[in-house]
PDB file of C-alpha atoms in Angstrom:
ATOM      1  CA  MET A   1     175.802 136.232 126.186  1.00 46.00           C
ATOM      2  CA  GLY A   2     174.027 132.977 127.171  1.00 50.00           C
ATOM      3  CA  GLU A   3     171.450 134.964 129.085  1.00 50.00           C
ATOM      4  CA  GLU A   4     170.709 137.114 126.076  1.00 50.00           C
ATOM      5  CA  GLU A   5     170.055 134.051 123.907  1.00 49.00           C
ATOM      6  CA  ALA A   6     167.760 132.566 126.520  1.00 48.00           C
ATOM      7  CA  SER A   7     165.793 135.793 126.761  1.00 51.00           C
ATOM      8  CA  LYS A   8     165.606 135.925 122.940  1.00 50.00           C
ATOM      9  CA  MET A   9     164.290 132.362 122.859  1.00 48.00           C
ATOM     10  CA  GLU A  10     161.647 133.240 125.421  1.00 49.00           C
ATOM     11  CA  ALA A  11     160.675 136.228 123.340  1.00 48.00           C
ATOM     12  CA  SER A  12     160.536 134.194 120.107  1.00 50.00           C
ATOM     13  CA  VAL A  13     158.105 131.627 121.608  1.00 47.00           C
ATOM     14  CA  PRO A  14     154.767 133.274 122.352  1.00 50.00           C
ATOM     15  CA  LYS A  15     153.577 133.019 125.924  1.00 47.00           C
ATOM     16  CA  GLU A  16     150.272 131.447 124.819  1.00 45.00           C
ATOM     17  CA  LEU A  17     152.215 128.472 123.446  1.00 44.00           C
ATOM     18  CA  GLN A  18     154.439 127.967 126.454  1.00 49.00           C
ATOM     19  CA  GLN A  19     151.861 126.959 129.089  1.00 48.00           C
ATOM     20  CA  PRO A  20     148.987 125.651 126.902  1.00 49.00           C
ATOM     21  CA  VAL A  21     151.409 123.354 125.110  1.00 48.00           C
ATOM     22  CA  LYS A  22     151.843 121.334 128.256  1.00 52.00           C
ATOM     23  CA  GLU A  23     148.073 121.238 128.784  1.00 54.00           C
ATOM     24  CA  GLU A  24     147.512 120.252 125.149  1.00 53.00           C
ATOM     25  CA  MET A  25     150.125 117.537 125.469  1.00 52.00           C
ATOM     26  CA  ASP A  26     148.406 116.162 128.565  1.00 57.00           C
ATOM     27  CA  ALA A  27     145.005 116.374 126.831  1.00 53.00           C
ATOM     28  CA  ALA A  28     146.380 114.764 123.661  1.00 50.00           C
ATOM     29  CA  LYS A  29     147.996 112.027 125.715  1.00 53.00           C
ATOM     30  CA  SER A  30     144.772 111.314 127.609  1.00 54.00           C
ATOM     31  CA  ASP A  31     142.757 111.383 124.340  1.00 53.00           C
ATOM     32  CA  VAL A  32     145.128 108.933 122.757  1.00 47.00           C
ATOM     33  CA  VAL A  33     144.944 106.666 125.791  1.00 46.00           C
ATOM     34  CA  LYS A  34     141.132 106.847 125.806  1.00 49.00           C
ATOM     35  CA  GLU A  35     140.751 106.192 122.077  1.00 49.00           C
ATOM     36  CA  LYS A  36     143.452 103.491 122.033  1.00 49.00           C
ATOM     37  CA  SER A  37     144.813 104.749 118.764  1.00 47.00           C
ATOM     38  CA  LEU A  38     146.828 102.472 116.545  1.00 50.00           C
ATOM     39  CA  ILE A  39     149.601 105.016 116.385  1.00 53.00           C
ATOM     40  CA  PRO A  40     151.901 104.733 119.364  1.00 52.00           C
ATOM     41  CA  VAL A  41     152.412 107.992 121.135  1.00 51.00           C
ATOM     42  CA  PRO A  42     155.954 108.450 122.336  1.00 52.00           C
ATOM     43  CA  GLU A  43     156.270 108.484 126.099  1.00 52.00           C
ATOM     44  CA  GLN A  44     158.974 111.082 125.980  1.00 52.00           C
ATOM     45  CA  VAL A  45     156.643 114.042 125.955  1.00 48.00           C
ATOM     46  CA  VAL A  46     158.801 117.032 126.580  1.00 48.00           C
ATOM     47  CA  ALA A  47     157.900 118.614 129.838  1.00 50.00           C
ATOM     48  CA  ALA A  48     158.316 122.315 130.254  1.00 51.00           C
ATOM     49  CA  PRO A  49     162.071 122.519 130.559  1.00 49.00           C
ATOM     50  CA  ALA A  50     163.632 124.676 133.115  1.00 51.00           C
ATOM     51  CA  ILE A  51     164.702 127.843 131.476  1.00 53.00           C
ATOM     52  CA  GLY A  52     168.370 127.874 131.720  1.00 52.00           C
ATOM     53  CA  LYS A  53     171.330 129.187 129.917  1.00 53.00           C
ATOM     54  CA  GLY A  54     172.989 127.950 126.806  1.00 58.00           C
ATOM     55  CA  PRO A  55     172.226 126.455 123.395  1.00 62.00           C
ATOM     56  CA  ASN A  56     170.365 123.502 124.948  1.00 76.00           C
ATOM     57  CA  ASP A  57     167.378 125.738 125.675  1.00 88.00           C
ATOM     58  CA  ARG A  58     166.926 126.468 122.019  1.00 89.00           C
ATOM     59  CA  ASP A  59     167.240 122.784 121.142  1.00 90.00           C
ATOM     60  CA  SER A  60     164.698 121.798 123.767  1.00 91.00           C
ATOM     61  CA  VAL A  61     162.220 124.419 122.553  1.00 93.00           C
ATOM     62  CA  LEU A  62     162.686 123.296 118.953  1.00 93.00           C
ATOM     63  CA  ALA A  63     162.259 119.662 119.987  1.00 93.00           C
ATOM     64  CA  ARG A  64     159.080 120.567 121.856  1.00 93.00           C
ATOM     65  CA  VAL A  65     157.746 122.463 118.823  1.00 95.00           C
ATOM     66  CA  GLU A  66     158.626 119.513 116.576  1.00 95.00           C
ATOM     67  CA  THR A  67     156.877 117.098 118.938  1.00 96.00           C
ATOM     68  CA  GLU A  68     153.799 119.300 119.045  1.00 96.00           C
ATOM     69  CA  LYS A  69     153.781 119.519 115.275  1.00 96.00           C
ATOM     70  CA  ARG A  70     154.108 115.752 114.937  1.00 96.00           C
ATOM     71  CA  LEU A  71     151.320 115.145 117.470  1.00 96.00           C
ATOM     72  CA  ALA A  72     149.081 117.658 115.698  1.00 96.00           C
ATOM     73  CA  LEU A  73     149.706 115.910 112.367  1.00 96.00           C
ATOM     74  CA  ILE A  74     148.987 112.526 113.940  1.00 96.00           C
ATOM     75  CA  LYS A  75     145.780 113.822 115.461  1.00 96.00           C
ATOM     76  CA  ALA A  76     144.692 115.381 112.145  1.00 97.00           C
ATOM     77  CA  TRP A  77     145.475 112.109 110.329  1.00 96.00           C
ATOM     78  CA  GLU A  78     143.525 110.125 112.925  1.00 97.00           C
ATOM     79  CA  GLU A  79     140.488 112.390 112.634  1.00 97.00           C
ATOM     80  CA  ASN A  80     140.701 112.248 108.836  1.00 97.00           C
ATOM     81  CA  GLU A  81     140.821 108.436 108.853  1.00 97.00           C
ATOM     82  CA  LYS A  82     137.910 108.273 111.296  1.00 97.00           C
ATOM     83  CA  ALA A  83     135.908 110.605 109.065  1.00 97.00           C
ATOM     84  CA  LYS A  84     136.693 108.413 106.040  1.00 97.00           C
ATOM     85  CA  VAL A  85     135.551 105.293 107.881  1.00 97.00           C
ATOM     86  CA  GLU A  86     132.415 107.055 109.104  1.00 97.00           C
ATOM     87  CA  ASN A  87     131.576 108.276 105.578  1.00 97.00           C
ATOM     88  CA  LYS A  88     132.186 104.834 104.087  1.00 97.00           C
ATOM     89  CA  ALA A  89     129.964 103.196 106.708  1.00 97.00           C
ATOM     90  CA  HIS A  90     127.247 105.813 106.187  1.00 97.00           C
ATOM     91  CA  LYS A  91     127.414 105.276 102.420  1.00 97.00           C
ATOM     92  CA  LYS A  92     127.092 101.498 102.827  1.00 97.00           C
ATOM     93  CA  ILE A  93     124.206 101.872 105.275  1.00 97.00           C
ATOM     94  CA  SER A  94     122.449 104.188 102.830  1.00 97.00           C
ATOM     95  CA  ALA A  95     123.011 101.697 100.011  1.00 97.00           C
ATOM     96  CA  ILE A  96     121.566  98.902 102.145  1.00 97.00           C
ATOM     97  CA  GLY A  97     118.563 101.085 102.994  1.00 96.00           C
ATOM     98  CA  SER A  98     117.878 101.852  99.343  1.00 97.00           C
ATOM     99  CA  TRP A  99     118.360  98.164  98.432  1.00 96.00           C
ATOM    100  CA  GLU A 100     115.909  97.195 101.173  1.00 97.00           C
ATOM    101  CA  ASN A 101     113.343  99.737  99.964  1.00 97.00           C
ATOM    102  CA  ALA A 102     113.695  98.558  96.370  1.00 97.00           C
ATOM    103  CA  LYS A 103     113.254  94.907  97.373  1.00 97.00           C
ATOM    104  CA  LYS A 104     110.258  95.747  99.564  1.00 97.00           C
ATOM    105  CA  ALA A 105     108.665  97.715  96.732  1.00 97.00           C
ATOM    106  CA  GLY A 106     109.222  94.794  94.360  1.00 97.00           C
ATOM    107  CA  VAL A 107     107.695  92.293  96.763  1.00 97.00           C
ATOM    108  CA  GLU A 108     104.751  94.584  97.463  1.00 97.00           C
ATOM    109  CA  ALA A 109     104.175  95.055  93.723  1.00 97.00           C
ATOM    110  CA  GLN A 110     104.289  91.290  93.238  1.00 97.00           C
ATOM    111  CA  LEU A 111     101.864  90.808  96.118  1.00 97.00           C
ATOM    112  CA  LYS A 112      99.512  93.391  94.650  1.00 97.00           C
ATOM    113  CA  LYS A 113      99.758  91.672  91.273  1.00 97.00           C
ATOM    114  CA  TYR A 114      98.859  88.319  92.828  1.00 97.00           C
ATOM    115  CA  GLU A 115      96.012  89.899  94.780  1.00 97.00           C
ATOM    116  CA  GLU A 116      94.631  91.436  91.575  1.00 97.00           C
ATOM    117  CA  LYS A 117      94.983  88.093  89.822  1.00 96.00           C
ATOM    118  CA  LEU A 118      93.155  86.359  92.678  1.00 96.00           C
ATOM    119  CA  GLU A 119      90.433  89.009  92.674  1.00 96.00           C
ATOM    120  CA  LYS A 120      90.015  88.546  88.930  1.00 96.00           C
ATOM    121  CA  LYS A 121      89.820  84.752  89.310  1.00 96.00           C
ATOM    122  CA  LYS A 122      87.396  85.156  92.193  1.00 96.00           C
ATOM    123  CA  ALA A 123      85.182  87.373  90.055  1.00 96.00           C
ATOM    124  CA  GLU A 124      85.388  84.889  87.152  1.00 96.00           C
ATOM    125  CA  TYR A 125      84.545  81.940  89.392  1.00 96.00           C
ATOM    126  CA  GLY A 126      81.756  83.936  91.014  1.00 95.00           C
ATOM    127  CA  GLU A 127      80.338  84.665  87.566  1.00 96.00           C
ATOM    128  CA  LYS A 128      80.669  80.986  86.601  1.00 96.00           C
ATOM    129  CA  MET A 129      78.889  79.924  89.771  1.00 96.00           C
ATOM    130  CA  LYS A 130      76.110  82.447  89.186  1.00 96.00           C
ATOM    131  CA  ASN A 131      75.740  81.125  85.643  1.00 96.00           C
ATOM    132  CA  LYS A 132      75.640  77.546  86.948  1.00 96.00           C
ATOM    133  CA  VAL A 133      72.980  78.503  89.501  1.00 97.00           C
ATOM    134  CA  ALA A 134      70.940  80.216  86.769  1.00 96.00           C
ATOM    135  CA  GLU A 135      71.387  77.178  84.515  1.00 96.00           C
ATOM    136  CA  ILE A 136      70.275  74.847  87.302  1.00 97.00           C
ATOM    137  CA  GLN A 137      67.234  77.021  88.001  1.00 97.00           C
ATOM    138  CA  GLU A 138      66.349  77.069  84.309  1.00 96.00           C
ATOM    139  CA  GLU A 139      66.738  73.285  84.062  1.00 96.00           C
ATOM    140  CA  ALA A 140      64.600  72.855  87.179  1.00 97.00           C
ATOM    141  CA  GLU A 141      61.900  75.082  85.661  1.00 96.00           C
ATOM    142  CA  GLU A 142      61.971  73.007  82.471  1.00 96.00           C
ATOM    143  CA  LYS A 143      61.643  69.778  84.482  1.00 96.00           C
ATOM    144  CA  ARG A 144      58.797  71.274  86.507  1.00 96.00           C
ATOM    145  CA  ALA A 145      57.069  72.353  83.286  1.00 96.00           C
ATOM    146  CA  VAL A 146      57.489  68.846  81.817  1.00 96.00           C
ATOM    147  CA  ILE A 147      56.095  67.273  84.976  1.00 96.00           C
ATOM    148  CA  GLU A 148      53.170  69.727  85.001  1.00 95.00           C
ATOM    149  CA  ALA A 149      52.462  68.952  81.348  1.00 95.00           C
ATOM    150  CA  LYS A 150      52.566  65.192  82.005  1.00 95.00           C
ATOM    151  CA  ARG A 151      50.367  65.642  85.033  1.00 94.00           C
ATOM    152  CA  GLY A 152      47.864  67.533  82.902  1.00 94.00           C
ATOM    153  CA  GLU A 153      47.990  64.775  80.270  1.00 94.00           C
ATOM    154  CA  TYR A 154      47.514  62.085  82.890  1.00 93.00           C
ATOM    155  CA  PHE A 155      44.570  64.001  84.355  1.00 93.00           C
ATOM    156  CA  LEU A 156      42.967  64.212  80.905  1.00 94.00           C
ATOM    157  CA  LYS A 157      43.648  60.531  80.279  1.00 92.00           C
ATOM    158  CA  ILE A 158      42.198  59.597  83.678  1.00 91.00           C
ATOM    159  CA  GLU A 159      39.157  61.793  83.073  1.00 92.00           C
ATOM    160  CA  GLU A 160      38.598  60.162  79.630  1.00 92.00           C
ATOM    161  CA  THR A 161      38.998  56.713  81.132  1.00 89.00           C
ATOM    162  CA  ALA A 162      36.635  57.630  83.944  1.00 89.00           C
ATOM    163  CA  GLU A 163      34.078  58.809  81.326  1.00 91.00           C
ATOM    164  CA  ILE A 164      34.413  55.514  79.507  1.00 90.00           C
ATOM    165  CA  PHE A 165      33.938  53.587  82.717  1.00 88.00           C
ATOM    166  CA  ARG A 166      30.884  55.662  83.585  1.00 89.00           C
ATOM    167  CA  ALA A 167      29.410  55.177  80.147  1.00 90.00           C
ATOM    168  CA  THR A 168      29.954  51.440  80.143  1.00 90.00           C
ATOM    169  CA  GLY A 169      29.305  50.901  83.847  1.00 84.00           C
ATOM    170  CA  TYR A 170      32.494  48.983  84.106  1.00 84.00           C
ATOM    171  CA  THR A 171      34.605  49.311  87.306  1.00 81.00           C
ATOM    172  CA  PRO A 172      38.356  49.466  86.983  1.00 77.00           C
ATOM    173  CA  LYS A 173      40.189  46.367  88.227  1.00 77.00           C
ATOM    174  CA  LYS A 174      43.423  48.065  89.245  1.00 71.00           C
ATOM    175  CA  PHE A 175      41.704  50.302  91.770  1.00 62.00           C
ATOM    176  CA  LEU A 176      39.583  47.620  93.316  1.00 54.00           C
ATOM    177  CA  GLY A 177      42.022  44.808  92.715  1.00 51.00           C
ATOM    178  CA  CYS A 178      41.992  43.765  96.324  1.00 56.00           C
ATOM    179  CA  PHE A 179      38.157  43.521  96.258  1.00 54.00           C
ATOM    180  CA  GLY A 180      38.023  41.557  93.049  1.00 51.00           C
ATOM    181  CA  SER A 181      37.518  37.876  92.581  1.00 47.00           C
TER     182      SER A 181
END
């Protein structure tokens, strides 16, 4: 009767699960070792038990199935936690990127504002300087005109004085002051 139970147990466990389970266990164990997971993996991984007779075979198969189930749950939890951490980090990085872009845009807008202000002041000062130059030129023209007018007056005065001197025959003393007595 023990042989019949053992053959039933073999029939109840699909053949795909019997051999790949050991390979999956080895792969899971190596993955866990590589990733250095925080969850300790039990060292008592059930090796493929020798198929024997008796109720112990059923218990060993059930224990192996339970271990596989537990390891699959642990692996799923680990992947889920990693995905959560990855999503959280991605979200924070995106937030930092948008913050950076907003700050850059604000600084660039402020810079543009200052540049416009400086351009406006430059134009105002340029206009003021042009007005000052025009004012100086106008003042210079007025001074030139005054000097020309005075020169003309002095010429007339000198010509009148020269006429008087010619009419009287008198020689001016200022001009010949060094020849005078």
